[in-house]
């Protein structure tokens, strides 16, 4: 089964892919407000029935894995408002050796299915010593996949949404872009009104603590990748006394406001593209030429401009325009193992007028099935992002003012990523979170992992998070791609395995 890479995405069209995990939201009705302050060590009054519940495990159709359903309050501030059901899966420790309890995992997103990640990768692909001593467990966060999923648009309307022009040339195209974002937001409100105010990262972290208790663990042991690092760090801030061995791989910096975060990530994708371009121009058949990485970037930008005015065929009833092509290229930036596929896809698109390869990359990123149906990834992604931070931009005028900064960060992707940051400007629920430092005073040692040329979570974010956490330790991978654990570095894997199995983090600042 194909492994699932960790995720960090936004809910905009086109560049949803890349763009900026946190786009923010504004306007509309208020949410209940999710607090990120440390909570009491005792079980809060009114939540006993959730913390004391017993999970009923059953076969879930994937050999070696069991599934269950956990109850959680829709609203932690008003438990009487009703329950939600969260899907949980596990793979029991394979042994031999001492069982160390439960290891929860999350691949990021927001909106990525933790259960799919567990069954397709973590439960079979994490290092054998870790799987031998831990029960591997995943919960799909509220609003995601099997856990009361947020729903916004049907397949045909999602196709139109992902094809929206994200580099508007005039006021008319700006209005069309805003209208597309409004339609998406209205679809979410119509189809998921009950859930939209209650899918914040703080609430998802509180669900993880309920699961910890239901599993009988005194402390949380956890591996979170990409956005999963924000989820894990949030848990540590809420429950420092119950924080065990946490690995935060491909870390986010929770102290950044949305615009700064989006710009940093734009620069991260430029760094990744330059690495791809340096590799590509060494090859005689590089579809972006052989002169220099800068020339390759100019050629790619020219190609996008041509698609903006004249999309190319794909062999099916959809054409490849600038939006889908950009998403396809950005999707390949997450893992250098995808670079050959990207070269081939660009070659067929540029030289043969065949957009099928880039369309396939884009569809994979959006989790679009061949039958035209979409997983709920992009819907959940927008719902979480639009609740977690106030907006980077509130209107087109804000974007226009911010364009030079984004285009400086990335000549290739900056314009589109800036406009993608507008996707929550008409969200029906106000943001309940704000940018803040997470210190998690008195928590056990927490291992923060950063990759120097990570496109989605720039390395400086890992440095910042490790510095904020009172017990943070930074482990660095000098390499390409998004996240580091299980990507082929024995140095990284050995350090993380030792921490998970023995509780001994590497020396702060260790580099691999």
Tab-separated table of C-alpha atoms in Angstrom:
chain	number	residue	atom	x	y	z
A	1	UNK	CA	0.000	0.000	0.000
A	2	UNK	CA	1.260	3.472	-0.853
A	3	UNK	CA	2.725	5.343	2.096
A	4	UNK	CA	1.307	8.724	2.957
A	5	UNK	CA	3.680	11.631	3.346
A	6	UNK	CA	3.053	14.105	6.156
A	7	UNK	CA	0.833	16.974	5.176
A	8	UNK	CA	0.743	20.697	5.517
A	9	UNK	CA	-1.822	22.430	3.362
A	10	UNK	CA	-4.341	25.202	3.151
A	11	UNK	CA	-7.925	25.323	2.012
A	12	UNK	CA	-7.580	27.678	-0.945
A	13	UNK	CA	-8.026	26.574	-4.511
A	14	UNK	CA	-5.060	26.131	-6.819
A	15	UNK	CA	-2.370	26.554	-4.308
A	16	UNK	CA	-4.254	25.074	-1.571
A	17	UNK	CA	-1.567	22.708	-1.946
A	18	UNK	CA	1.117	24.816	-0.905
A	19	UNK	CA	-0.300	27.684	0.395
A	20	UNK	CA	0.056	28.248	3.617
A	21	UNK	CA	-1.163	26.120	6.131
A	22	UNK	CA	-2.670	28.951	8.080
A	23	UNK	CA	-4.720	31.308	6.015
A	24	UNK	CA	-6.904	32.594	8.771
A	25	UNK	CA	-10.481	33.722	8.747
A	26	UNK	CA	-12.676	36.647	9.518
A	27	UNK	CA	-16.269	37.835	9.704
A	28	UNK	CA	-19.320	35.794	10.467
A	29	UNK	CA	-20.639	34.475	13.761
A	30	UNK	CA	-18.406	33.951	16.751
A	31	UNK	CA	-17.117	30.576	17.845
A	32	UNK	CA	-17.078	29.586	21.470
A	33	UNK	CA	-13.406	30.437	21.815
A	34	UNK	CA	-10.820	27.754	22.474
A	35	UNK	CA	-8.343	28.452	25.250
A	36	UNK	CA	-4.744	27.273	24.873
A	37	UNK	CA	-3.761	27.929	28.514
A	38	UNK	CA	-2.630	25.018	30.663
A	39	UNK	CA	-5.545	23.085	32.136
A	40	UNK	CA	-5.819	21.593	35.654
A	41	UNK	CA	-4.269	18.197	36.214
A	42	UNK	CA	-7.577	16.812	37.423
A	43	UNK	CA	-10.383	15.823	35.089
A	44	UNK	CA	-12.596	18.879	34.511
A	45	UNK	CA	-16.071	18.663	35.998
A	46	UNK	CA	-18.633	17.370	33.535
A	47	UNK	CA	-16.115	15.451	31.430
A	48	UNK	CA	-15.859	12.335	33.602
A	49	UNK	CA	-18.024	10.209	31.302
A	50	UNK	CA	-15.639	10.891	28.437
A	51	UNK	CA	-12.437	10.275	30.372
A	52	UNK	CA	-13.788	7.093	31.956
A	53	UNK	CA	-15.154	5.509	28.775
A	54	UNK	CA	-13.967	2.095	27.608
A	55	UNK	CA	-13.248	1.525	23.935
A	56	UNK	CA	-14.817	-1.445	22.166
A	57	UNK	CA	-12.245	-2.731	19.687
A	58	UNK	CA	-13.265	-4.593	16.531
A	59	UNK	CA	-11.734	-5.760	13.283
A	60	UNK	CA	-11.664	-2.969	10.723
A	61	UNK	CA	-10.886	-4.831	7.513
A	62	UNK	CA	-7.137	-4.141	7.428
A	63	UNK	CA	-5.053	-7.112	8.638
A	64	UNK	CA	-3.351	-6.443	11.948
A	65	UNK	CA	-5.407	-3.381	12.823
A	66	UNK	CA	-8.397	-2.838	15.108
A	67	UNK	CA	-10.886	0.022	15.129
A	68	UNK	CA	-13.141	1.678	17.668
A	69	UNK	CA	-15.262	4.778	18.228
A	70	UNK	CA	-14.622	7.316	20.960
A	71	UNK	CA	-17.091	9.868	22.286
A	72	UNK	CA	-16.062	13.465	22.934
A	73	UNK	CA	-18.038	16.598	23.744
A	74	UNK	CA	-18.922	18.800	20.796
A	75	UNK	CA	-18.089	21.802	22.976
A	76	UNK	CA	-15.663	21.372	25.882
A	77	UNK	CA	-16.963	24.572	27.473
A	78	UNK	CA	-20.544	23.253	27.375
A	79	UNK	CA	-20.414	19.438	27.607
A	80	UNK	CA	-24.207	19.286	27.761
A	81	UNK	CA	-24.366	20.536	24.147
A	82	UNK	CA	-23.980	16.983	22.880
A	83	UNK	CA	-21.415	14.425	21.761
A	84	UNK	CA	-19.396	13.776	18.644
A	85	UNK	CA	-17.992	10.419	17.548
A	86	UNK	CA	-14.310	10.100	16.717
A	87	UNK	CA	-12.841	7.180	14.801
A	88	UNK	CA	-9.834	5.435	16.375
A	89	UNK	CA	-7.553	2.671	15.097
A	90	UNK	CA	-4.661	0.745	16.581
A	91	UNK	CA	-2.061	-1.873	15.854
A	92	UNK	CA	-0.970	-3.682	18.983
A	93	UNK	CA	2.687	-3.969	19.911
A	94	UNK	CA	4.316	-6.828	18.066
A	95	UNK	CA	6.890	-7.662	20.772
A	96	UNK	CA	9.116	-9.124	22.045
A	97	UNK	CA	10.353	-6.831	24.758
A	98	UNK	CA	8.776	-4.590	27.330
A	99	UNK	CA	5.559	-2.906	26.217
A	100	UNK	CA	5.868	0.877	26.620
A	101	UNK	CA	2.206	1.784	26.262
A	102	UNK	CA	0.563	3.661	23.417
A	103	UNK	CA	2.131	5.845	20.734
A	104	UNK	CA	-0.356	8.208	19.100
A	105	UNK	CA	0.516	9.447	15.590
A	106	UNK	CA	-0.737	12.229	13.338
A	107	UNK	CA	0.436	13.081	9.777
A	108	UNK	CA	-0.633	16.727	9.688
A	109	UNK	CA	-2.759	18.608	7.235
A	110	UNK	CA	-4.754	19.865	8.924
A	111	UNK	CA	-7.238	17.459	7.460
A	112	UNK	CA	-5.034	14.420	6.943
A	113	UNK	CA	-6.500	11.130	8.106
A	114	UNK	CA	-4.435	9.822	11.010
A	115	UNK	CA	-6.049	6.410	10.608
A	116	UNK	CA	-5.043	6.177	6.964
A	117	UNK	CA	-1.526	7.275	7.930
A	118	UNK	CA	-1.370	4.597	10.611
A	119	UNK	CA	-2.655	1.804	8.383
A	120	UNK	CA	-0.740	2.741	5.242
A	121	UNK	CA	2.539	3.865	6.755
A	122	UNK	CA	3.206	4.319	10.469
A	123	UNK	CA	1.804	0.983	11.626
A	124	UNK	CA	3.889	-0.931	9.113
A	125	UNK	CA	6.691	1.491	8.240
A	126	UNK	CA	7.891	2.952	11.531
A	127	UNK	CA	11.112	1.291	12.728
A	128	UNK	CA	10.469	-2.236	13.977
A	129	UNK	CA	11.786	-1.668	17.535
A	130	UNK	CA	9.239	1.112	18.033
A	131	UNK	CA	6.358	-0.978	16.676
A	132	UNK	CA	7.484	-3.879	18.823
A	133	UNK	CA	7.149	-1.987	22.113
A	134	UNK	CA	4.282	0.419	21.474
A	135	UNK	CA	0.653	-0.036	20.579
A	136	UNK	CA	0.387	2.294	17.578
A	137	UNK	CA	-2.819	4.364	17.742
A	138	UNK	CA	-4.426	7.083	15.623
A	139	UNK	CA	-7.569	9.158	15.951
A	140	UNK	CA	-8.968	11.051	12.987
A	141	UNK	CA	-9.297	14.587	14.390
A	142	UNK	CA	-12.770	16.053	14.696
A	143	UNK	CA	-14.078	17.118	11.299
A	144	UNK	CA	-11.624	14.845	9.464
A	145	UNK	CA	-12.196	11.673	7.427
A	146	UNK	CA	-14.107	9.207	9.626
A	147	UNK	CA	-14.676	11.624	12.534
A	148	UNK	CA	-17.808	13.650	11.751
A	149	UNK	CA	-16.204	15.015	8.553
A	150	UNK	CA	-16.700	18.595	7.455
A	151	UNK	CA	-18.325	18.722	4.015
A	152	UNK	CA	-18.337	21.724	1.705
A	153	UNK	CA	-18.673	21.189	-2.068
A	154	UNK	CA	-19.513	18.206	-4.270
A	155	UNK	CA	-17.037	16.841	-6.805
A	156	UNK	CA	-18.041	18.979	-9.776
A	157	UNK	CA	-17.957	22.182	-7.735
A	158	UNK	CA	-14.651	21.179	-6.189
A	159	UNK	CA	-13.237	20.737	-9.697
A	160	UNK	CA	-14.267	24.293	-10.513
A	161	UNK	CA	-12.847	25.509	-7.200
A	162	UNK	CA	-9.422	23.928	-7.709
A	163	UNK	CA	-9.260	25.378	-11.238
A	164	UNK	CA	-9.910	28.958	-10.082
A	165	UNK	CA	-7.402	31.493	-11.422
A	166	UNK	CA	-5.168	32.359	-8.460
A	167	UNK	CA	-3.148	35.046	-10.237
A	168	UNK	CA	-5.883	37.555	-11.158
A	169	UNK	CA	-4.879	40.027	-13.856
A	170	UNK	CA	-7.545	42.655	-13.204
A	171	UNK	CA	-10.402	43.666	-10.888
A	172	UNK	CA	-12.797	41.363	-12.688
A	173	UNK	CA	-10.653	38.293	-12.063
A	174	UNK	CA	-10.158	39.390	-8.455
A	175	UNK	CA	-13.942	39.422	-8.015
A	176	UNK	CA	-14.179	35.946	-9.532
A	177	UNK	CA	-11.573	34.673	-7.089
A	178	UNK	CA	-13.362	36.190	-4.095
A	179	UNK	CA	-16.640	34.729	-5.343
A	180	UNK	CA	-15.046	31.280	-5.496
A	181	UNK	CA	-13.850	31.547	-1.900
A	182	UNK	CA	-17.311	32.732	-0.831
A	183	UNK	CA	-18.989	29.789	-2.545
A	184	UNK	CA	-16.670	27.359	-0.782
A	185	UNK	CA	-17.314	28.956	2.615
A	186	UNK	CA	-21.068	28.987	2.062
A	187	UNK	CA	-20.979	25.311	1.130
A	188	UNK	CA	-19.163	24.507	4.361
A	189	UNK	CA	-21.711	26.452	6.405
A	190	UNK	CA	-24.646	24.815	4.657
A	191	UNK	CA	-23.360	21.269	5.009
A	192	UNK	CA	-21.423	21.397	8.302
A	193	UNK	CA	-22.886	24.218	10.388
A	194	UNK	CA	-22.796	22.201	13.632
A	195	UNK	CA	-19.129	21.268	13.373
A	196	UNK	CA	-17.537	24.448	12.003
A	197	UNK	CA	-17.134	26.251	15.369
A	198	UNK	CA	-15.651	23.125	16.990
A	199	UNK	CA	-12.757	21.856	14.865
A	200	UNK	CA	-9.938	23.951	16.336
A	201	UNK	CA	-6.515	22.527	17.098
A	202	UNK	CA	-7.096	23.171	20.806
A	203	UNK	CA	-10.234	21.012	20.740
A	204	UNK	CA	-8.461	18.280	18.771
A	205	UNK	CA	-5.646	18.297	21.340
A	206	UNK	CA	-8.198	17.908	24.138
A	207	UNK	CA	-9.636	14.919	22.263
A	208	UNK	CA	-6.165	13.378	22.296
A	209	UNK	CA	-6.138	13.627	26.081
A	210	UNK	CA	-9.512	11.916	26.329
A	211	UNK	CA	-8.122	9.140	24.137
A	212	UNK	CA	-5.015	8.888	26.318
A	213	UNK	CA	-7.216	8.308	29.358
A	214	UNK	CA	-9.478	5.845	27.560
A	215	UNK	CA	-6.390	3.840	26.586
A	216	UNK	CA	-5.187	3.743	30.195
A	217	UNK	CA	-2.000	5.763	29.650
A	218	UNK	CA	-0.798	8.150	32.339
A	219	UNK	CA	1.115	10.249	29.815
A	220	UNK	CA	0.873	10.912	26.086
A	221	UNK	CA	3.563	9.446	23.849
A	222	UNK	CA	3.245	10.942	20.371
A	223	UNK	CA	4.805	11.396	16.945
A	224	UNK	CA	3.362	14.318	14.991
A	225	UNK	CA	4.506	15.429	11.555
A	226	UNK	CA	4.005	18.814	9.908
A	227	UNK	CA	0.754	20.357	11.227
A	228	UNK	CA	0.809	17.408	13.652
A	229	UNK	CA	3.643	19.261	15.429
A	230	UNK	CA	1.290	22.154	16.162
A	231	UNK	CA	-1.239	19.660	17.470
A	232	UNK	CA	1.407	18.035	19.678
A	233	UNK	CA	2.824	21.321	20.935
A	234	UNK	CA	-0.695	22.524	21.709
A	235	UNK	CA	-1.241	19.354	23.750
A	236	UNK	CA	1.962	20.027	25.675
A	237	UNK	CA	0.818	23.572	26.413
A	238	UNK	CA	-2.562	22.359	27.663
A	239	UNK	CA	-1.354	19.293	29.574
A	240	UNK	CA	2.344	19.706	30.450
A	241	UNK	CA	1.978	17.368	33.421
A	242	UNK	CA	0.679	14.596	31.135
A	243	UNK	CA	3.201	15.141	28.350
A	244	UNK	CA	5.478	12.150	27.825
A	245	UNK	CA	7.772	11.498	24.860
A	246	UNK	CA	6.734	13.846	22.052
A	247	UNK	CA	8.415	13.895	18.633
A	248	UNK	CA	7.488	16.989	16.608
A	249	UNK	CA	8.873	16.447	13.083
A	250	UNK	CA	8.695	19.229	10.507
A	251	UNK	CA	7.778	21.763	13.147
A	252	UNK	CA	5.521	24.796	12.978
A	253	UNK	CA	6.148	28.001	14.904
A	254	UNK	CA	2.897	28.822	16.754
A	255	UNK	CA	4.075	32.341	17.620
A	256	UNK	CA	3.838	33.648	14.052
A	257	UNK	CA	0.863	35.675	12.788
A	258	UNK	CA	-0.727	34.364	9.612
A	259	UNK	CA	0.869	36.745	7.120
A	260	UNK	CA	4.382	36.109	8.431
A	261	UNK	CA	3.749	32.380	8.484
A	262	UNK	CA	2.443	32.386	4.923
A	263	UNK	CA	5.364	34.406	3.658
A	264	UNK	CA	7.857	32.098	5.385
A	265	UNK	CA	6.256	29.088	3.766
A	266	UNK	CA	6.320	30.808	0.380
A	267	UNK	CA	10.073	31.201	0.820
A	268	UNK	CA	10.262	27.543	1.847
A	269	UNK	CA	8.742	26.395	-1.429
A	270	UNK	CA	11.129	28.629	-3.328
A	271	UNK	CA	14.049	27.001	-1.491
A	272	UNK	CA	12.714	23.566	-2.417
A	273	UNK	CA	12.216	24.549	-6.046
A	274	UNK	CA	15.760	25.894	-6.272
A	275	UNK	CA	17.031	22.547	-4.988
A	276	UNK	CA	14.954	20.764	-7.642
A	277	UNK	CA	16.156	23.183	-10.321
A	278	UNK	CA	19.835	22.732	-9.408
A	279	UNK	CA	19.362	19.005	-9.850
A	280	UNK	CA	17.342	19.351	-13.048
A	281	UNK	CA	19.632	21.697	-15.000
A	282	UNK	CA	22.491	19.209	-14.664
A	283	UNK	CA	20.549	16.836	-16.914
A	284	UNK	CA	20.559	17.154	-20.713
A	285	UNK	CA	16.826	16.492	-20.893
A	286	UNK	CA	15.737	18.946	-18.181
A	287	UNK	CA	12.440	20.412	-19.453
A	288	UNK	CA	13.347	23.779	-17.886
A	289	UNK	CA	16.673	24.110	-19.725
A	290	UNK	CA	20.265	23.595	-18.625
A	291	UNK	CA	21.508	27.155	-18.009
A	292	UNK	CA	20.882	27.836	-14.341
A	293	UNK	CA	18.311	27.408	-11.557
A	294	UNK	CA	17.272	31.057	-12.032
A	295	UNK	CA	16.651	30.459	-15.731
A	296	UNK	CA	14.684	27.299	-14.879
A	297	UNK	CA	12.467	29.362	-12.579
A	298	UNK	CA	11.860	31.938	-15.309
A	299	UNK	CA	10.945	29.213	-17.795
A	300	UNK	CA	8.521	27.632	-15.343
A	301	UNK	CA	6.900	31.001	-14.660
A	302	UNK	CA	6.548	31.580	-18.425
A	303	UNK	CA	4.946	28.155	-18.765
A	304	UNK	CA	2.421	29.013	-16.064
A	305	UNK	CA	1.594	32.282	-17.864
A	306	UNK	CA	0.926	30.425	-21.111
A	307	UNK	CA	-1.415	28.050	-19.314
A	308	UNK	CA	-3.230	31.015	-17.779
A	309	UNK	CA	-4.352	32.116	-21.230
A	310	UNK	CA	-4.428	28.739	-22.981
A	311	UNK	CA	-4.869	25.523	-20.952
A	312	UNK	CA	-3.668	22.276	-22.521
A	313	UNK	CA	-5.424	18.897	-22.904
A	314	UNK	CA	-5.005	16.061	-20.410
A	315	UNK	CA	-6.619	13.124	-22.190
A	316	UNK	CA	-9.854	13.484	-20.235
A	317	UNK	CA	-12.635	16.032	-20.043
A	318	UNK	CA	-10.516	18.455	-17.992
A	319	UNK	CA	-7.775	20.744	-19.221
A	320	UNK	CA	-4.616	21.772	-17.376
A	321	UNK	CA	-4.549	25.475	-16.579
A	322	UNK	CA	-2.187	27.523	-14.458
A	323	UNK	CA	-3.911	26.652	-11.186
A	324	UNK	CA	-3.750	22.867	-11.468
A	325	UNK	CA	-0.259	22.942	-13.003
A	326	UNK	CA	1.087	25.025	-10.118
A	327	UNK	CA	-0.466	22.668	-7.594
A	328	UNK	CA	1.120	19.715	-9.393
A	329	UNK	CA	4.583	21.289	-9.249
A	330	UNK	CA	4.221	22.254	-5.604
A	331	UNK	CA	3.026	18.758	-4.710
A	332	UNK	CA	6.320	17.358	-5.978
A	333	UNK	CA	8.318	19.708	-3.761
A	334	UNK	CA	7.437	17.713	-0.638
A	335	UNK	CA	9.694	14.773	-1.449
A	336	UNK	CA	12.803	14.690	-3.619
A	337	UNK	CA	11.859	11.128	-4.611
A	338	UNK	CA	9.085	12.726	-6.701
A	339	UNK	CA	11.478	14.906	-8.712
A	340	UNK	CA	11.851	12.391	-11.593
A	341	UNK	CA	8.067	12.216	-11.906
A	342	UNK	CA	7.900	16.006	-11.974
A	343	UNK	CA	10.563	16.207	-14.684
A	344	UNK	CA	8.650	13.714	-16.805
A	345	UNK	CA	5.361	15.534	-16.232
A	346	UNK	CA	6.861	18.903	-17.149
A	347	UNK	CA	8.469	17.395	-20.248
A	348	UNK	CA	5.188	16.001	-21.577
A	349	UNK	CA	3.365	19.230	-20.733
A	350	UNK	CA	5.905	21.672	-22.192
A	351	UNK	CA	7.157	19.672	-25.163
A	352	UNK	CA	4.171	17.475	-26.016
A	353	UNK	CA	1.244	19.669	-24.946
A	354	UNK	CA	0.011	16.875	-22.664
A	355	UNK	CA	-1.000	17.931	-19.161
A	356	UNK	CA	-1.915	14.487	-17.830
A	357	UNK	CA	1.178	14.089	-15.658
A	358	UNK	CA	0.818	17.389	-13.822
A	359	UNK	CA	-2.912	16.791	-13.471
A	360	UNK	CA	-2.202	13.449	-11.802
A	361	UNK	CA	0.147	15.130	-9.314
A	362	UNK	CA	-2.450	17.779	-8.560
A	363	UNK	CA	-5.261	15.226	-8.152
A	364	UNK	CA	-3.148	13.172	-5.786
A	365	UNK	CA	-2.480	16.230	-3.682
A	366	UNK	CA	-6.140	17.178	-3.493
A	367	UNK	CA	-7.094	13.522	-2.878
A	368	UNK	CA	-9.389	13.511	-5.915
A	369	UNK	CA	-10.504	10.056	-6.991
A	370	UNK	CA	-10.740	8.994	-10.672
A	371	UNK	CA	-14.529	9.072	-10.356
A	372	UNK	CA	-14.422	12.787	-9.562
A	373	UNK	CA	-15.076	12.506	-5.835
A	374	UNK	CA	-12.839	14.203	-3.295
A	375	UNK	CA	-11.832	13.107	0.182
A	376	UNK	CA	-12.705	15.680	2.825
A	377	UNK	CA	-9.087	16.799	3.203
A	378	UNK	CA	-9.497	20.275	1.702
A	379	UNK	CA	-12.792	20.932	3.486
A	380	UNK	CA	-11.393	19.976	6.886
A	381	UNK	CA	-8.184	21.836	6.132
A	382	UNK	CA	-9.963	25.129	5.559
A	383	UNK	CA	-12.267	24.629	8.536
A	384	UNK	CA	-9.363	24.111	10.949
A	385	UNK	CA	-7.147	26.830	9.506
A	386	UNK	CA	-9.966	29.345	9.491
A	387	UNK	CA	-10.610	28.720	13.174
A	388	UNK	CA	-7.013	28.699	14.376
A	389	UNK	CA	-5.723	32.144	13.306
A	390	UNK	CA	-7.019	35.566	12.284
A	391	UNK	CA	-6.579	36.376	8.600
A	392	UNK	CA	-3.392	37.087	6.735
A	393	UNK	CA	-5.405	39.257	4.322
A	394	UNK	CA	-8.980	40.480	4.672
A	395	UNK	CA	-9.626	41.736	1.133
A	396	UNK	CA	-8.036	41.993	-2.330
A	397	UNK	CA	-6.579	45.404	-1.515
A	398	UNK	CA	-4.596	43.850	1.345
A	399	UNK	CA	-3.249	41.199	-1.004
A	400	UNK	CA	-2.159	43.750	-3.598
A	401	UNK	CA	-0.211	45.638	-0.917
A	402	UNK	CA	1.415	42.413	0.264
A	403	UNK	CA	2.342	41.055	-3.184
A	404	UNK	CA	5.875	42.528	-3.354
A	405	UNK	CA	6.839	40.794	-0.118
A	406	UNK	CA	5.527	37.432	-1.328
A	407	UNK	CA	7.075	37.771	-4.792
A	408	UNK	CA	10.407	38.586	-3.178
A	409	UNK	CA	10.089	35.418	-1.126
A	410	UNK	CA	9.355	33.389	-4.263
A	411	UNK	CA	9.533	34.758	-7.811
A	412	UNK	CA	7.912	31.533	-9.046
A	413	UNK	CA	5.116	30.931	-6.533
A	414	UNK	CA	4.783	34.184	-4.585
A	415	UNK	CA	1.893	35.772	-6.471
A	416	UNK	CA	-0.353	32.739	-6.324
A	417	UNK	CA	0.458	31.975	-2.716
A	418	UNK	CA	-0.360	35.519	-1.673
A	419	UNK	CA	-3.800	35.346	-3.315
A	420	UNK	CA	-4.385	31.883	-1.827
A	421	UNK	CA	-4.043	33.488	1.603
A	422	UNK	CA	-7.383	35.211	1.020
A	423	UNK	CA	-9.340	31.962	1.118
A	424	UNK	CA	-10.882	32.490	4.577
A	425	UNK	CA	-11.769	36.163	4.197
A	426	UNK	CA	-15.495	35.345	4.184
A	427	UNK	CA	-15.519	32.407	6.576
A	428	UNK	CA	-18.813	32.022	8.480
A	429	UNK	CA	-17.146	31.507	11.889
A	430	UNK	CA	-14.698	33.892	13.525
A	431	UNK	CA	-11.217	32.639	14.358
A	432	UNK	CA	-10.995	31.472	17.974
A	433	UNK	CA	-7.207	31.190	18.146
A	434	UNK	CA	-4.340	33.672	17.926
A	435	UNK	CA	-0.607	33.422	17.391
A	436	UNK	CA	1.096	32.604	20.692
A	437	UNK	CA	4.244	31.131	22.158
A	438	UNK	CA	4.020	27.660	23.668
A	439	UNK	CA	6.357	27.026	26.588
A	440	UNK	CA	4.799	23.959	28.239
A	441	UNK	CA	6.503	24.621	31.563
A	442	UNK	CA	7.349	21.456	33.531
A	443	UNK	CA	6.772	19.132	30.552
A	444	UNK	CA	9.150	16.216	30.005
A	445	UNK	CA	11.822	16.658	27.281
A	446	UNK	CA	10.217	17.244	23.860
A	447	UNK	CA	12.103	16.422	20.661
A	448	UNK	CA	11.687	18.941	17.818
A	449	UNK	CA	12.968	17.878	14.383
A	450	UNK	CA	13.733	20.249	11.505
A	451	UNK	CA	14.908	19.692	7.914
A	452	UNK	CA	17.127	22.428	6.477
A	453	UNK	CA	15.409	22.586	3.067
A	454	UNK	CA	11.895	21.625	4.104
A	455	UNK	CA	9.451	23.324	1.686
A	456	UNK	CA	6.352	23.355	3.876
A	457	UNK	CA	7.744	23.960	7.358
A	458	UNK	CA	10.889	26.097	7.016
A	459	UNK	CA	13.780	25.047	9.214
A	460	UNK	CA	13.693	28.249	11.233
A	461	UNK	CA	10.253	27.237	12.510
A	462	UNK	CA	11.768	24.159	14.159
A	463	UNK	CA	14.475	26.339	15.683
A	464	UNK	CA	11.833	28.720	17.011
A	465	UNK	CA	9.598	26.011	18.494
A	466	UNK	CA	12.504	24.251	20.173
A	467	UNK	CA	13.488	27.587	21.677
A	468	UNK	CA	9.963	28.332	22.946
A	469	UNK	CA	9.365	24.989	24.627
A	470	UNK	CA	10.874	24.984	28.090
A	471	UNK	CA	12.041	21.396	27.588
A	472	UNK	CA	12.561	21.520	23.806
A	473	UNK	CA	15.513	19.773	22.145
A	474	UNK	CA	16.344	20.456	18.476
A	475	UNK	CA	17.426	17.684	16.099
A	476	UNK	CA	18.452	18.823	12.590
A	477	UNK	CA	18.440	16.943	9.298
A	478	UNK	CA	20.568	18.620	6.614
A	479	UNK	CA	18.589	17.624	3.552
A	480	UNK	CA	15.618	18.083	1.223
A	481	UNK	CA	11.963	17.221	1.590
A	482	UNK	CA	9.253	17.596	4.176
A	483	UNK	CA	10.010	16.018	7.607
A	484	UNK	CA	12.895	13.697	8.468
A	485	UNK	CA	11.853	10.573	10.426
A	486	UNK	CA	11.791	7.433	8.305
A	487	UNK	CA	13.214	9.148	5.218
A	488	UNK	CA	16.449	7.173	5.054
A	489	UNK	CA	18.733	8.900	7.566
A	490	UNK	CA	20.071	6.343	10.034
A	491	UNK	CA	21.335	9.231	12.174
A	492	UNK	CA	17.857	10.761	12.484
A	493	UNK	CA	16.057	7.465	12.980
A	494	UNK	CA	18.520	6.234	15.607
A	495	UNK	CA	18.202	9.439	17.625
A	496	UNK	CA	14.396	9.409	17.509
A	497	UNK	CA	14.159	5.686	18.248
A	498	UNK	CA	16.379	6.033	21.303
A	499	UNK	CA	14.230	8.867	22.580
A	500	UNK	CA	10.997	6.938	22.074
A	501	UNK	CA	12.326	3.692	23.537
A	502	UNK	CA	14.564	4.969	26.328
A	503	UNK	CA	13.336	8.518	26.954
A	504	UNK	CA	16.773	9.927	26.159
A	505	UNK	CA	16.687	12.842	23.697
A	506	UNK	CA	19.800	13.605	21.644
A	507	UNK	CA	22.011	16.504	22.644
A	508	UNK	CA	20.293	19.782	21.846
A	509	UNK	CA	21.500	20.988	18.454
A	510	UNK	CA	22.516	17.567	17.106
A	511	UNK	CA	22.803	17.570	13.294
A	512	UNK	CA	22.555	14.693	10.840
